[in-house]
mmCIF file of C-alpha atoms in Angstrom:
data_model
loop_
_atom_site.group_PDB
_atom_site.id
_atom_site.type_symbol
_atom_site.label_atom_id
_atom_site.label_comp_id
_atom_site.label_asym_id
_atom_site.label_seq_id
_atom_site.Cartn_x
_atom_site.Cartn_y
_atom_site.Cartn_z
ATOM 1 C CA MET A 1 -72.306 84.916 52.688
ATOM 2 C CA ILE A 2 -70.606 85.568 49.352
ATOM 3 C CA LEU A 3 -68.722 82.193 49.665
ATOM 4 C CA LEU A 4 -72.036 80.240 50.191
ATOM 5 C CA LYS A 5 -73.508 82.037 47.068
ATOM 6 C CA LEU A 6 -70.397 81.201 45.152
ATOM 7 C CA TYR A 7 -70.694 77.661 46.101
ATOM 8 C CA TRP A 8 -74.353 77.249 45.314
ATOM 9 C CA ALA A 9 -73.928 79.208 41.893
ATOM 10 C CA PHE A 10 -71.063 76.858 40.721
ATOM 11 C CA PHE A 11 -72.533 73.712 42.227
ATOM 12 C CA GLN A 12 -75.639 74.279 40.009
ATOM 13 C CA VAL A 13 -73.396 74.945 37.029
ATOM 14 C CA GLY A 14 -71.412 71.584 37.620
ATOM 15 C CA LEU A 15 -74.627 69.886 38.212
ATOM 16 C CA PHE A 16 -76.335 70.885 35.005
ATOM 17 C CA ALA A 17 -73.418 71.473 32.576
ATOM 18 C CA PHE A 18 -73.550 68.289 30.355
ATOM 19 C CA GLY A 19 -71.204 68.323 27.462
ATOM 20 C CA GLY A 20 -68.103 69.906 28.794
ATOM 21 C CA GLY A 21 -66.804 73.344 29.545
ATOM 22 C CA TYR A 22 -68.180 75.258 26.459
ATOM 23 C CA ALA A 23 -71.718 73.813 27.160
ATOM 24 C CA ALA A 24 -71.349 75.112 30.527
ATOM 25 C CA LEU A 25 -70.781 78.625 29.343
ATOM 26 C CA PRO A 26 -74.310 79.783 29.017
ATOM 27 C CA LEU A 27 -75.014 78.344 32.577
ATOM 28 C CA ILE A 28 -71.980 80.223 33.936
ATOM 29 C CA GLU A 29 -73.174 83.455 32.030
ATOM 30 C CA GLU A 30 -76.598 83.172 33.534
ATOM 31 C CA GLN A 31 -75.354 82.562 37.237
ATOM 32 C CA VAL A 32 -72.588 85.335 37.103
ATOM 33 C CA VAL A 33 -74.028 88.025 34.879
ATOM 34 C CA HIS A 34 -77.828 87.791 35.016
ATOM 35 C CA ILE A 35 -78.921 86.137 38.372
ATOM 36 C CA ASN A 36 -76.119 87.315 40.753
ATOM 37 C CA ASN A 37 -74.861 90.475 38.865
ATOM 38 C CA TRP A 38 -71.540 89.695 39.735
ATOM 39 C CA LEU A 39 -69.791 90.690 36.479
ATOM 40 C CA SER A 40 -70.894 92.824 33.573
ATOM 41 C CA PRO A 41 -71.222 90.895 30.034
ATOM 42 C CA GLU A 42 -67.919 92.603 28.871
ATOM 43 C CA THR A 43 -66.096 91.481 31.966
ATOM 44 C CA PHE A 44 -67.602 87.915 31.576
ATOM 45 C CA THR A 45 -66.198 88.070 27.877
ATOM 46 C CA ASP A 46 -62.870 88.901 29.205
ATOM 47 C CA LEU A 47 -63.038 86.211 31.837
ATOM 48 C CA ILE A 48 -63.807 83.503 29.107
ATOM 49 C CA THR A 49 -61.054 84.780 26.922
ATOM 50 C CA ILE A 50 -58.693 84.394 29.953
ATOM 51 C CA SER A 51 -60.193 81.022 30.846
ATOM 52 C CA GLN A 52 -59.625 79.772 27.265
ATOM 53 C CA MET A 53 -55.826 80.789 27.185
ATOM 54 C CA THR A 54 -54.991 79.141 30.551
ATOM 55 C CA PRO A 55 -54.447 75.497 30.801
ATOM 56 C CA GLY A 56 -57.233 73.409 32.213
ATOM 57 C CA PRO A 57 -60.943 73.040 31.410
ATOM 58 C CA ILE A 58 -62.665 76.119 30.760
ATOM 59 C CA ALA A 59 -65.468 75.796 33.194
ATOM 60 C CA ILE A 60 -63.279 75.263 36.047
ATOM 61 C CA ASN A 61 -61.031 78.019 35.072
ATOM 62 C CA ALA A 62 -64.112 80.344 34.776
ATOM 63 C CA ALA A 63 -65.216 79.278 38.173
ATOM 64 C CA THR A 64 -61.721 79.842 39.681
ATOM 65 C CA PHE A 65 -61.505 83.475 38.116
ATOM 66 C CA VAL A 66 -64.875 84.487 39.210
ATOM 67 C CA GLY A 67 -64.304 83.287 42.781
ATOM 68 C CA ILE A 68 -60.975 85.012 42.874
ATOM 69 C CA GLN A 69 -62.339 88.230 41.638
ATOM 70 C CA LEU A 70 -65.175 88.193 44.210
ATOM 71 C CA ALA A 71 -63.610 86.724 47.464
ATOM 72 C CA GLY A 72 -59.900 86.335 46.638
ATOM 73 C CA LEU A 73 -58.392 82.759 47.269
ATOM 74 C CA PRO A 74 -60.988 81.351 49.307
ATOM 75 C CA GLY A 75 -63.522 82.289 46.626
ATOM 76 C CA ALA A 76 -61.459 80.613 43.975
ATOM 77 C CA ILE A 77 -61.340 77.423 46.204
ATOM 78 C CA VAL A 78 -64.998 77.360 46.989
ATOM 79 C CA SER A 79 -65.967 77.948 43.239
ATOM 80 C CA THR A 80 -63.632 75.313 41.889
ATOM 81 C CA VAL A 81 -64.722 72.762 44.422
ATOM 82 C CA ALA A 82 -68.376 73.522 43.822
ATOM 83 C CA ASN A 83 -67.911 73.192 40.233
ATOM 84 C CA VAL A 84 -66.359 69.758 40.360
ATOM 85 C CA THR A 85 -68.360 68.152 43.278
ATOM 86 C CA PRO A 86 -71.449 67.359 41.073
ATOM 87 C CA CYS A 87 -69.177 66.107 38.272
ATOM 88 C CA ILE A 88 -67.471 63.742 40.460
ATOM 89 C CA LEU A 89 -70.627 62.363 42.114
ATOM 90 C CA ILE A 90 -72.465 61.984 38.778
ATOM 91 C CA VAL A 91 -69.548 60.356 37.019
ATOM 92 C CA LEU A 92 -69.273 57.679 39.871
ATOM 93 C CA LEU A 93 -72.946 57.147 39.743
ATOM 94 C CA LEU A 94 -73.078 56.985 35.780
ATOM 95 C CA SER A 95 -70.056 54.643 35.606
ATOM 96 C CA LYS A 96 -71.617 52.134 37.896
ATOM 97 C CA LEU A 97 -74.978 52.365 35.825
ATOM 98 C CA TYR A 98 -73.379 52.347 32.532
ATOM 99 C CA THR A 99 -71.155 49.251 33.143
ATOM 100 C CA LYS A 100 -74.320 47.484 34.361
ATOM 101 C CA TYR A 101 -76.939 48.766 31.740
ATOM 102 C CA ALA A 102 -74.877 49.861 28.623
ATOM 103 C CA GLN A 103 -76.587 47.339 26.376
ATOM 104 C CA LEU A 104 -80.113 48.385 27.143
ATOM 105 C CA PRO A 105 -81.972 50.260 24.348
ATOM 106 C CA LEU A 106 -83.309 52.838 26.720
ATOM 107 C CA MET A 107 -79.724 53.893 27.673
ATOM 108 C CA GLN A 108 -78.950 54.141 24.051
ATOM 109 C CA HIS A 109 -81.735 56.325 23.276
ATOM 110 C CA VAL A 110 -81.131 58.561 26.489
ATOM 111 C CA LEU A 111 -77.517 59.006 25.083
ATOM 112 C CA GLN A 112 -78.816 59.891 21.546
ATOM 113 C CA GLY A 113 -81.265 62.542 23.067
ATOM 114 C CA LEU A 114 -78.646 64.033 24.993
ATOM 115 C CA ARG A 115 -76.204 64.856 21.934
ATOM 116 C CA PRO A 116 -78.332 67.400 20.277
ATOM 117 C CA ALA A 117 -78.960 69.232 23.618
ATOM 118 C CA VAL A 118 -75.259 69.453 24.081
ATOM 119 C CA VAL A 119 -74.717 70.698 20.610
ATOM 120 C CA ALA A 120 -77.444 73.330 21.168
ATOM 121 C CA LEU A 121 -75.544 74.481 24.445
ATOM 122 C CA ILE A 122 -72.366 74.744 22.717
ATOM 123 C CA ALA A 123 -73.877 76.780 19.738
ATOM 124 C CA SER A 124 -75.423 78.953 22.398
ATOM 125 C CA ALA A 125 -72.170 79.814 24.090
ATOM 126 C CA ALA A 126 -70.566 80.297 20.557
ATOM 127 C CA TRP A 127 -73.237 82.644 19.548
ATOM 128 C CA SER A 128 -73.092 84.670 22.778
ATOM 129 C CA LEU A 129 -69.332 85.023 22.701
ATOM 130 C CA THR A 130 -69.256 85.942 18.977
ATOM 131 C CA ARG A 131 -71.964 88.596 19.702
ATOM 132 C CA GLU A 132 -70.054 90.164 22.508
ATOM 133 C CA ALA A 133 -66.723 90.030 20.494
ATOM 134 C CA LEU A 134 -67.945 91.591 17.230
ATOM 135 C CA LEU A 135 -71.059 93.546 17.877
ATOM 136 C CA SER A 136 -69.852 96.663 19.583
ATOM 137 C CA SER A 137 -70.146 100.400 18.483
ATOM 138 C CA GLN A 138 -66.997 101.335 20.403
ATOM 139 C CA GLY A 139 -63.659 102.150 18.599
ATOM 140 C CA ARG A 140 -62.966 103.952 15.317
ATOM 141 C CA LEU A 141 -63.862 101.242 12.934
ATOM 142 C CA ALA A 142 -67.405 100.408 14.023
ATOM 143 C CA ILE A 143 -70.082 100.610 11.342
ATOM 144 C CA GLY A 144 -73.754 99.568 11.983
ATOM 145 C CA GLY A 145 -72.851 98.069 15.462
ATOM 146 C CA ILE A 146 -70.129 95.874 14.167
ATOM 147 C CA ASN A 147 -66.577 96.378 15.051
ATOM 148 C CA LEU A 148 -64.537 95.989 11.762
ATOM 149 C CA PHE A 149 -61.355 95.315 13.624
ATOM 150 C CA SER A 150 -62.813 92.699 15.629
ATOM 151 C CA LEU A 151 -64.354 91.162 12.699
ATOM 152 C CA ALA A 152 -61.059 91.215 10.784
ATOM 153 C CA ILE A 153 -59.309 89.484 13.711
ATOM 154 C CA PHE A 154 -62.021 86.967 13.812
ATOM 155 C CA VAL A 155 -61.790 86.113 9.995
ATOM 156 C CA LEU A 156 -57.982 86.010 10.124
ATOM 157 C CA SER A 157 -58.007 83.621 13.222
ATOM 158 C CA PHE A 158 -60.597 81.506 11.538
ATOM 159 C CA ALA A 159 -58.954 81.321 8.185
ATOM 160 C CA ALA A 160 -55.604 80.697 9.792
ATOM 161 C CA TYR A 161 -56.845 77.787 11.886
ATOM 162 C CA ASN A 162 -58.998 76.232 9.018
ATOM 163 C CA LYS A 163 -56.468 76.744 6.158
ATOM 164 C CA LEU A 164 -53.365 76.089 7.847
ATOM 165 C CA LYS A 165 -53.955 73.104 10.103
ATOM 166 C CA LYS A 166 -50.461 72.832 11.091
ATOM 167 C CA LEU A 167 -50.521 76.252 13.205
ATOM 168 C CA ASP A 168 -50.911 75.875 16.739
ATOM 169 C CA PRO A 169 -54.216 77.407 18.063
ATOM 170 C CA VAL A 170 -52.075 78.847 20.827
ATOM 171 C CA LEU A 171 -49.828 80.618 18.370
ATOM 172 C CA ILE A 172 -53.038 81.992 16.646
ATOM 173 C CA MET A 173 -54.102 83.400 19.937
ATOM 174 C CA LEU A 174 -50.731 84.855 20.846
ATOM 175 C CA VAL A 175 -50.424 86.527 17.316
ATOM 176 C CA MET A 176 -53.928 87.850 17.158
ATOM 177 C CA GLY A 177 -53.626 89.116 20.823
ATOM 178 C CA ALA A 178 -50.364 90.918 20.091
ATOM 179 C CA LEU A 179 -51.972 92.250 16.802
ATOM 180 C CA GLY A 180 -55.054 93.592 18.841
ATOM 181 C CA GLY A 181 -52.896 95.199 21.476
ATOM 182 C CA LEU A 182 -50.623 96.674 18.940
ATOM 183 C CA ALA A 183 -53.514 98.116 16.865
ATOM 184 C CA PHE A 184 -55.014 99.513 20.038
ATOM 185 C CA TYR A 185 -51.784 101.111 21.176
ATOM 186 C CA VAL A 186 -51.061 102.554 17.737
ATOM 187 C CA PHE A 187 -54.333 103.273 16.297
ATOM 188 C CA LYS A 188 -56.622 103.408 19.331
ATOM 189 C CA PHE A 189 -59.165 100.978 17.941
#
């Protein structure tokens, strides 16, 4: 029964996740945390972090990780296949339609209407992850619901990425992960 539920949940995510993996995050969160109660919000945030650090698209990685946590290897396979099936079918259909009707004004207006919706979904995912990462009253350095250590890691990472464009994002993640682990081990943040 769980395999069928996993398939249906991630089929829906794959069907409605326009705009890539980050746009799919609110849909995945809705299915995994709110509708099916498979993961807590904290575990979901950890899952997204791991999905970002591993190679491959974030939505597929998230589907695979949720599936493996709930039903082992069969769950991972079912979730991953369910997530990509609608994408494959939609891309095949749209490529046929686009090559035939690309110059029609209606097609251009549909694409123009999709762009802001995709940006809104990505912004929603960013806001949800930011809230979960920074707004925590746990730890020694929490004031007013904001974990100051997490905020400092966020600011350092943001500044390193934006100011030092030559730094590899993976290096930034590794350094900040090591810093976070060290701070937790030494200071119990």
